Amino acid sequence: MAYDIIKCVGPAKEEMSPDSEIRDSKGGKWTCTRADDGTVHKSYVQPTFCYFDGKEVAVGKTVELNGVVSKCYRSGSQYSMRASACKKGDTVIAKKRFAKIDGVTYTCLQDSKDKNQLNLEQVEVDVCTDAEGAEHEINEKWVVGDLRYNCQLSGTTVKTVFIGCSRSG
């Protein structure tokens, strides 16, 4: 008994008619073709770019979607998009960095559930206060007596961090 193959089976077990193609989530292309002798063949072509939000993105290029800036990377034959920064208006804030926009401090943090997602978070308190009541901006260093401190951003909060002793005369 002979069977005529009339369709291909796609990567997600869907039917593909001859002369059709399907892109996978990584941008690869599955093609179903019918040869001159009537046989049906399925083939796969690796992507040479990232596939993001339905568009081709060249290696090294960035795109923005919903306030998140992502960049296309290549590792061997694999291409992937990685979130690298957050964007608010015209301001781009790199992951784990901060910026003051219209008097409000924001930081760009990795999502706790999705490592490929970044979230723009508002920093409620954006200064550290020393023992004498003086305020210090994020990344500002100061000395009290022989002790050196730094105001550091940790997630969406700031904290005073002891960074060492000062040299005495």
XYZ file of N, CA, C and O in Angstrom:
676
model
N 0.840 -1.161 0.000
C 0.000 0.000 0.000
C 0.898 1.242 0.000
O 1.819 1.342 0.779
N 0.632 2.191 -0.847
C 1.431 3.410 -0.955
C 0.596 4.587 -0.488
O -0.619 4.629 -0.689
N 1.258 5.517 0.144
C 0.596 6.734 0.615
C 1.179 7.930 -0.100
O 2.370 8.003 -0.351
N 0.341 8.878 -0.413
C 0.813 10.151 -0.949
C 0.864 11.142 0.211
O -0.138 11.360 0.900
N 2.040 11.735 0.431
C 2.184 12.745 1.476
C 1.749 14.067 0.864
O 2.257 14.494 -0.174
N 0.779 14.677 1.497
C 0.215 15.886 0.911
C 0.498 17.148 1.736
O 0.283 18.255 1.274
N 0.981 16.973 2.970
C 1.261 18.121 3.839
C 2.481 17.834 4.692
O 2.885 16.694 4.853
N 3.029 18.901 5.273
C 4.113 18.774 6.246
C 3.534 19.022 7.632
O 2.454 19.595 7.773
N 4.281 18.617 8.633
C 3.899 18.902 10.015
C 4.883 19.935 10.533
O 6.092 19.734 10.502
N 4.354 21.066 11.019
C 5.184 22.174 11.492
C 5.792 21.904 12.855
O 5.546 20.871 13.478
N 6.601 22.858 13.351
C 7.319 22.676 14.617
C 6.406 22.542 15.831
O 6.780 21.930 16.824
N 5.192 23.084 15.755
C 4.235 22.969 16.863
C 3.137 21.975 16.513
O 2.001 22.078 16.983
N 3.463 21.021 15.642
C 2.549 19.955 15.212
C 1.377 20.457 14.374
O 0.383 19.765 14.209
N 1.496 21.665 13.828
C 0.439 22.191 12.970
C 0.664 21.716 11.526
O 1.788 21.420 11.144
N -0.422 21.654 10.771
C -0.300 21.237 9.377
C 0.218 22.389 8.527
O -0.168 23.540 8.719
N 1.103 22.042 7.595
C 1.638 23.025 6.654
C 1.368 22.519 5.249
O 1.765 21.406 4.908
N 0.706 23.321 4.456
C 0.479 22.920 3.072
C 1.748 23.194 2.273
O 2.570 24.028 2.653
N 1.932 22.476 1.145
C 3.108 22.729 0.308
C 3.180 24.200 -0.098
O 2.156 24.871 -0.254
N 4.392 24.705 -0.231
C 4.659 26.097 -0.592
C 4.214 27.070 0.499
O 3.805 28.190 0.207
N 4.309 26.626 1.769
C 4.017 27.528 2.879
C 5.244 27.598 3.791
O 6.143 26.759 3.717
N 5.272 28.621 4.629
C 6.366 28.748 5.574
C 5.842 29.277 6.902
O 4.819 29.958 6.949
N 6.557 28.929 7.963
C 6.213 29.366 9.314
C 7.501 29.844 9.974
O 8.533 29.172 9.905
N 7.424 31.007 10.622
C 8.560 31.493 11.412
C 8.366 31.037 12.853
O 7.271 31.115 13.393
N 9.450 30.565 13.465
C 9.354 30.208 14.880
C 9.665 31.433 15.732
O 9.979 32.507 15.205
N 9.575 31.284 17.026
C 9.751 32.427 17.929
C 11.165 33.002 17.896
O 11.387 34.133 18.304
N 12.127 32.241 17.409
C 13.509 32.711 17.313
C 13.826 33.298 15.943
O 14.943 33.727 15.684
N 12.859 33.290 15.031
C 13.071 33.863 13.706
C 13.473 32.864 12.647
O 13.643 33.217 11.485
N 13.631 31.590 13.025
C 13.945 30.556 12.039
C 12.751 30.322 11.125
O 11.609 30.627 11.481
N 13.013 29.805 9.936
C 11.941 29.634 8.959
C 11.795 28.161 8.586
O 12.731 27.529 8.099
N 10.605 27.618 8.848
C 10.234 26.275 8.421
C 9.492 26.413 7.100
O 8.578 27.213 6.983
N 9.915 25.628 6.099
C 9.308 25.696 4.778
C 8.836 24.313 4.359
O 9.539 23.323 4.552
N 7.642 24.259 3.781
C 7.101 23.024 3.227
C 7.031 23.214 1.713
O 6.425 24.180 1.234
N 7.691 22.333 0.963
C 7.701 22.460 -0.501
C 7.332 21.126 -1.153
O 7.529 20.059 -0.577
N 6.819 21.226 -2.378
C 6.524 20.033 -3.175
C 7.524 19.988 -4.320
O 7.653 20.947 -5.081
N 8.251 18.905 -4.413
C 9.249 18.734 -5.476
C 8.554 18.368 -6.796
O 7.360 18.035 -6.814
N 9.316 18.425 -7.892
C 8.769 18.107 -9.222
C 8.196 16.692 -9.302
O 7.253 16.437 -10.043
N 8.774 15.775 -8.504
C 8.270 14.395 -8.536
C 7.044 14.189 -7.650
O 6.554 13.074 -7.485
N 6.552 15.284 -7.018
C 5.337 15.213 -6.210
C 5.585 14.995 -4.724
O 4.647 15.056 -3.934
N 6.832 14.714 -4.348
C 7.109 14.498 -2.927
C 7.096 15.825 -2.173
O 7.344 16.886 -2.752
N 6.798 15.735 -0.896
C 6.723 16.921 -0.041
C 7.900 16.890 0.927
O 8.214 15.855 1.507
N 8.546 18.049 1.095
C 9.723 18.140 1.968
C 9.586 19.319 2.927
O 9.065 20.370 2.554
N 10.073 19.112 4.133
C 10.103 20.192 5.125
C 11.567 20.545 5.374
O 12.415 19.666 5.493
N 11.857 21.855 5.426
C 13.233 22.283 5.700
C 13.219 23.428 6.705
O 12.200 24.087 6.914
N 14.379 23.646 7.318
C 14.514 24.707 8.322
C 15.736 25.553 8.005
O 16.801 25.022 7.694
N 15.570 26.871 8.076
C 16.684 27.797 7.860
C 16.891 28.570 9.153
O 15.968 29.224 9.659
N 18.114 28.464 9.703
C 18.461 29.193 10.928
C 18.368 30.688 10.673
O 18.702 31.162 9.589
N 17.973 31.455 11.668
C 17.934 32.907 11.482
C 19.341 33.498 11.480
O 20.266 32.906 12.020
N 19.481 34.649 10.863
C 20.748 35.391 10.894
C 20.482 36.759 11.511
O 21.143 37.736 11.185
N 19.484 36.794 12.384
C 19.043 38.024 13.024
C 18.193 37.618 14.228
O 17.882 36.451 14.423
N 17.805 38.581 15.029
C 16.838 38.340 16.096
C 15.447 38.600 15.538
O 15.275 39.409 14.630
N 14.484 37.941 16.087
C 13.100 38.116 15.696
C 12.375 38.635 16.928
O 12.291 37.953 17.951
N 11.890 39.869 16.864
C 11.333 40.517 18.044
C 10.065 41.267 17.680
O 10.083 42.104 16.777
N 8.991 40.962 18.347
C 7.703 41.613 18.113
C 7.320 41.560 16.633
O 6.855 42.548 16.063
N 7.613 40.415 15.997
C 7.254 40.220 14.600
C 8.180 40.886 13.595
O 7.872 40.918 12.407
N 9.321 41.419 14.063
C 10.242 42.122 13.163
C 11.645 41.545 13.263
O 12.061 41.038 14.304
N 12.395 41.668 12.158
C 13.802 41.265 12.147
C 14.648 42.394 12.723
O 14.473 43.552 12.362
N 15.568 42.027 13.634
C 16.464 42.999 14.261
C 17.897 42.505 14.065
O 18.222 41.379 14.450
N 18.748 43.343 13.485
C 20.145 42.967 13.223
C 20.929 42.899 14.527
O 20.624 43.591 15.506
N 21.977 42.078 14.539
C 22.856 41.949 15.705
C 23.425 43.320 16.073
O 23.857 44.074 15.211
N 23.367 43.639 17.367
C 23.898 44.911 17.856
C 22.881 46.043 17.862
O 23.112 47.079 18.476
N 21.774 45.856 17.193
C 20.750 46.902 17.126
C 19.810 46.800 18.336
O 19.616 45.725 18.888
N 19.226 47.926 18.693
C 18.288 47.956 19.805
C 16.904 48.371 19.307
O 16.780 49.060 18.297
N 15.897 47.910 20.033
C 14.522 48.296 19.764
C 13.842 48.571 21.104
O 14.255 48.058 22.140
N 12.813 49.391 21.062
C 12.068 49.705 22.276
C 10.647 49.209 22.130
O 10.015 49.360 21.087
N 10.146 48.601 23.187
C 8.760 48.155 23.217
C 8.251 48.336 24.640
O 8.843 47.814 25.586
N 7.200 49.104 24.787
C 6.565 49.341 26.095
C 7.546 49.845 27.149
O 7.522 49.398 28.294
N 8.432 50.754 26.759
C 9.348 51.362 27.718
C 10.570 50.530 28.059
O 11.341 50.886 28.949
N 10.771 49.409 27.367
C 11.945 48.566 27.603
C 12.789 48.538 26.333
O 12.281 48.283 25.243
N 14.087 48.816 26.486
C 15.023 48.792 25.358
C 15.706 47.433 25.358
O 16.290 47.019 26.367
N 15.638 46.723 24.235
C 16.256 45.406 24.103
C 17.252 45.430 22.961
O 17.081 46.160 21.981
N 18.303 44.609 23.091
C 19.378 44.564 22.095
C 19.516 43.138 21.573
O 19.333 42.177 22.306
N 19.854 43.020 20.274
C 20.035 41.715 19.636
C 21.473 41.242 19.823
O 22.419 41.973 19.516
N 21.638 40.015 20.325
C 22.958 39.408 20.536
C 23.043 38.090 19.767
O 22.039 37.416 19.573
N 24.267 37.738 19.395
C 24.515 36.445 18.753
C 25.522 35.678 19.595
O 26.531 36.222 20.022
N 25.230 34.404 19.826
C 26.148 33.505 20.520
C 26.183 32.212 19.714
O 25.240 31.430 19.747
N 27.269 32.009 18.965
C 27.343 30.862 18.064
C 26.307 31.004 16.981
O 26.249 32.015 16.288
N 25.411 30.018 16.862
C 24.351 30.101 15.853
C 23.031 30.571 16.466
O 22.009 30.580 15.797
N 23.059 30.968 17.737
C 21.845 31.418 18.416
C 21.762 32.940 18.435
O 22.765 33.621 18.666
N 20.589 33.460 18.222
C 20.326 34.895 18.254
C 19.272 35.142 19.328
O 18.286 34.414 19.395
N 19.495 36.150 20.164
C 18.518 36.414 21.217
C 18.459 37.899 21.550
O 19.448 38.623 21.419
N 17.281 38.312 21.975
C 17.065 39.678 22.426
C 17.201 39.702 23.934
O 16.681 38.810 24.617
N 17.910 40.708 24.441
C 18.047 40.868 25.887
C 17.677 42.285 26.270
O 18.162 43.245 25.668
N 16.842 42.388 27.283
C 16.467 43.705 27.799
C 17.703 44.342 28.426
O 18.398 43.715 29.214
N 17.988 45.590 28.054
C 19.205 46.234 28.541
C 18.950 47.551 29.259
O 19.807 48.036 29.989
N 17.779 48.149 29.066
C 17.512 49.455 29.678
C 16.011 49.723 29.687
O 15.242 49.075 28.985
N 15.648 50.710 30.486
C 14.272 51.207 30.515
C 14.267 52.586 29.866
O 15.294 53.269 29.844
N 13.128 52.985 29.351
C 13.021 54.292 28.719
C 11.777 54.997 29.226
O 10.703 54.413 29.293
N 11.964 56.260 29.605
C 10.841 57.108 30.013
C 11.006 58.413 29.266
O 11.977 59.131 29.475
N 10.078 58.692 28.363
C 10.218 59.866 27.507
C 11.458 59.716 26.645
O 11.633 58.700 25.976
N 12.345 60.703 26.687
C 13.600 60.635 25.925
C 14.754 60.107 26.752
O 15.886 60.029 26.271
N 14.512 59.751 28.022
C 15.585 59.312 28.911
C 15.692 57.796 28.925
O 14.711 57.098 29.175
N 16.907 57.285 28.670
C 17.186 55.857 28.732
C 17.964 55.591 30.015
O 18.968 56.251 30.285
N 17.494 54.632 30.801
C 18.123 54.290 32.078
C 18.589 52.839 31.993
O 17.779 51.924 31.837
N 19.906 52.626 32.084
C 20.463 51.278 32.011
C 20.006 50.445 33.208
O 19.666 50.982 34.270
N 20.021 49.134 33.033
C 19.631 48.208 34.097
C 20.471 48.468 35.348
O 21.686 48.644 35.264
N 19.832 48.535 36.500
C 20.434 48.768 37.814
C 21.007 50.169 37.976
O 21.802 50.423 38.861
N 20.618 51.093 37.110
C 21.050 52.494 37.217
C 19.832 53.346 37.557
O 18.718 52.852 37.628
N 20.052 54.632 37.724
C 18.954 55.516 38.073
C 19.073 56.823 37.299
O 20.127 57.150 36.765
N 17.974 57.555 37.266
C 17.956 58.886 36.645
C 16.856 59.695 37.310
O 15.829 59.152 37.731
N 17.082 60.986 37.375
C 16.078 61.902 37.913
C 15.386 62.542 36.711
O 16.037 63.139 35.872
N 14.068 62.368 36.644
C 13.274 62.902 35.541
C 12.174 63.771 36.149
O 11.363 63.272 36.937
N 12.177 65.035 35.780
C 11.185 65.984 36.305
C 11.103 65.942 37.834
O 10.022 65.949 38.421
N 12.269 65.846 38.477
C 12.333 65.879 39.940
C 12.033 64.561 40.628
O 12.066 64.473 41.848
N 11.750 63.506 39.852
C 11.456 62.189 40.423
C 12.578 61.233 40.025
O 12.998 61.204 38.869
N 13.065 60.453 40.988
C 14.142 59.504 40.708
C 13.540 58.143 40.346
O 12.662 57.638 41.050
N 14.030 57.574 39.236
C 13.599 56.260 38.768
C 14.809 55.346 38.664
O 15.931 55.798 38.430
N 14.557 54.059 38.817
C 15.600 53.061 38.601
C 15.035 51.977 37.682
O 13.824 51.767 37.622
N 15.923 51.311 36.963
C 15.536 50.257 36.018
C 15.965 48.919 36.617
O 17.163 48.669 36.779
N 14.988 48.081 36.956
C 15.279 46.820 37.641
C 14.766 45.619 36.864
O 13.743 45.698 36.190
N 15.483 44.500 37.009
C 15.080 43.254 36.373
C 13.829 42.723 37.071
O 13.720 42.761 38.298
N 12.891 42.244 36.288
C 11.657 41.687 36.823
C 11.972 40.425 37.626
O 12.795 39.612 37.216
N 11.324 40.266 38.772
C 11.611 39.113 39.635
C 11.130 37.794 39.030
O 11.669 36.740 39.355
N 10.148 37.832 38.118
C 9.611 36.602 37.539
C 10.131 36.322 36.132
O 10.185 35.172 35.712
N 10.499 37.367 35.389
C 10.915 37.214 33.992
C 12.251 37.908 33.789
O 12.325 39.124 33.745
N 13.329 37.119 33.663
C 14.668 37.708 33.566
C 14.877 38.520 32.285
O 15.809 39.295 32.192
N 13.998 38.355 31.311
C 14.110 39.135 30.080
C 13.275 40.409 30.115
O 13.157 41.096 29.113
N 12.681 40.698 31.258
C 11.847 41.887 31.384
C 12.460 42.841 32.401
O 12.964 42.422 33.423
N 12.410 44.135 32.089
C 12.855 45.166 33.015
C 11.665 46.030 33.393
O 10.728 46.191 32.604
N 11.714 46.582 34.587
C 10.644 47.458 35.061
C 11.231 48.782 35.509
O 12.269 48.816 36.174
N 10.562 49.854 35.166
C 10.947 51.187 35.616
C 10.245 51.417 36.946
O 9.021 51.366 37.022
N 11.035 51.614 37.995
C 10.488 51.760 39.338
C 10.817 53.148 39.881
O 11.920 53.646 39.677
N 9.877 53.731 40.596
C 10.112 55.031 41.225
C 10.802 54.815 42.565
O 10.426 53.944 43.342
N 11.842 55.616 42.826
C 12.558 55.569 44.095
C 11.896 56.602 45.007
O 11.929 57.797 44.718
N 11.261 56.126 46.079
C 10.491 57.025 46.954
C 11.398 58.013 47.688
O 11.136 59.193 47.735
N 12.468 57.510 48.313
C 13.423 58.361 49.024
C 14.733 58.268 48.270
O 15.283 57.180 48.102
N 15.217 59.416 47.760
C 16.404 59.352 46.905
C 17.629 60.040 47.503
O 18.550 60.421 46.788
N 17.643 60.180 48.829
C 18.824 60.720 49.521
C 19.076 59.904 50.780
O 18.159 59.305 51.344
N 20.332 59.885 51.207
C 20.706 59.289 52.489
C 20.912 60.432 53.473
O 21.342 61.523 53.086
N 20.634 60.173 54.722
C 20.814 61.181 55.758
C 21.860 60.667 56.739
O 21.748 59.534 57.229
N 22.887 61.489 56.991
C 23.925 61.058 57.932
C 23.510 61.356 59.370
O 22.427 61.902 59.621
N 24.371 60.994 60.334
C 24.062 61.140 61.764
C 23.827 62.592 62.164
O 23.161 62.864 63.163
N 24.370 63.533 61.387
C 24.201 64.948 61.707
C 23.009 65.577 60.978
O 22.783 66.771 61.045
N 22.257 64.762 60.220
C 21.077 65.256 59.532
C 21.323 65.787 58.119
O 20.394 66.222 57.456
N 22.569 65.758 57.660
C 22.874 66.228 56.306
C 22.417 65.183 55.279
O 22.535 63.979 55.514
N 21.891 65.672 54.141
C 21.431 64.773 53.092
C 22.505 64.578 52.033
O 23.241 65.511 51.702
N 22.590 63.355 51.504
C 23.581 63.011 50.486
C 22.877 62.306 49.326
O 22.049 61.420 49.534
N 23.203 62.717 48.102
C 22.616 62.147 46.892
C 23.123 60.716 46.664
O 24.166 60.325 47.206
N 22.408 59.970 45.821
C 22.846 58.621 45.447
C 24.244 58.702 44.832
O 24.530 59.577 44.017
N 25.126 57.812 45.239
C 26.541 57.698 44.829
C 27.435 58.777 45.441
O 28.632 58.807 45.151
N 26.890 59.630 46.265
C 27.721 60.632 46.932
C 28.455 59.977 48.098
O 27.899 59.176 48.840
N 29.750 60.356 48.269
C 30.571 59.849 49.369
C 30.824 60.990 50.346
O 30.922 62.143 49.944
N 30.934 60.657 51.627
C 31.234 61.672 52.636
C 32.005 61.052 53.787
O 32.084 59.835 53.920
N 32.598 61.916 54.602
C 33.422 61.484 55.727
C 32.852 62.081 57.007
O 32.503 63.254 57.056
N 32.744 61.240 58.016
C 32.366 61.689 59.354
C 33.475 61.199 60.282
O 33.650 59.987 60.451
N 34.235 62.141 60.830
C 35.397 61.762 61.648
C 36.404 61.052 60.764
O 36.846 61.598 59.751
N 36.745 59.825 61.115
C 37.682 59.025 60.323
C 36.966 57.980 59.456
O 37.612 57.133 58.854
N 35.638 58.016 59.389
C 34.877 56.996 58.676
C 34.311 57.545 57.365
O 33.792 58.653 57.313
N 34.412 56.721 56.302
C 33.922 57.108 54.977
C 32.645 56.337 54.667
O 32.549 55.141 54.909
N 31.660 57.041 54.085
C 30.369 56.462 53.747
C 30.009 56.771 52.290
O 30.545 57.693 51.691
N 29.066 55.987 51.774
C 28.556 56.192 50.424
C 27.045 55.979 50.460
O 26.553 55.080 51.135
N 26.316 56.801 49.721
C 24.868 56.635 49.580
C 24.637 55.756 48.354
O 24.966 56.146 47.231
N 24.089 54.557 48.567
C 23.916 53.605 47.462
C 22.449 53.266 47.249
O 21.679 53.179 48.199
N 22.118 53.060 45.994
C 20.777 52.623 45.617
C 20.755 51.100 45.657
O 21.615 50.440 45.082
N 19.771 50.536 46.341
C 19.618 49.088 46.424
C 18.166 48.775 46.090
O 17.275 48.960 46.912
N 17.931 48.352 44.860
C 16.559 48.156 44.406
C 15.892 49.510 44.280
O 16.362 50.370 43.545
N 14.822 49.742 45.040
C 14.143 51.039 44.994
C 14.367 51.840 46.275
O 13.681 52.824 46.517
N 15.310 51.400 47.095
C 15.612 52.142 48.317
C 17.084 52.555 48.335
O 17.915 51.955 47.650
N 17.365 53.578 49.129
C 18.749 54.009 49.290
C 19.234 53.571 50.663
O 18.442 53.387 51.591
N 20.536 53.375 50.769
C 21.092 52.999 52.057
C 22.475 53.616 52.204
O 23.197 53.807 51.217
N 22.815 53.929 53.440
C 24.145 54.442 53.762
C 25.057 53.252 53.985
O 24.743 52.357 54.778
N 26.185 53.225 53.262
C 27.103 52.099 53.332
C 28.455 52.582 53.828
O 29.015 53.549 53.291
N 28.987 51.920 54.850
C 30.340 52.198 55.339
C 31.323 51.662 54.299
O 31.239 50.504 53.892
N 32.256 52.499 53.833
C 33.190 52.045 52.803
C 34.653 52.069 53.246
O 35.522 51.714 52.479
N 34.920 52.478 54.493
C 36.293 52.400 54.965
C 36.642 53.536 55.902
O 35.807 54.358 56.262
N 37.886 53.525 56.282
C 38.394 54.549 57.185
C 39.201 55.571 56.388
O 39.843 55.222 55.393
N 39.171 56.798 56.848
C 39.960 57.858 56.214
C 41.374 57.785 56.736
O 41.614 57.382 57.881
N 42.302 58.204 55.921
C 43.680 58.299 56.381
C 43.791 59.490 57.315
O 43.307 60.561 57.026
N 44.409 59.264 58.408
C 44.601 60.399 59.326
C 46.030 60.887 59.186
O 46.957 60.119 59.007
N 46.127 62.214 59.263
C 47.300 63.009 59.072
C 48.576 62.430 59.271
O 49.618 62.563 58.994
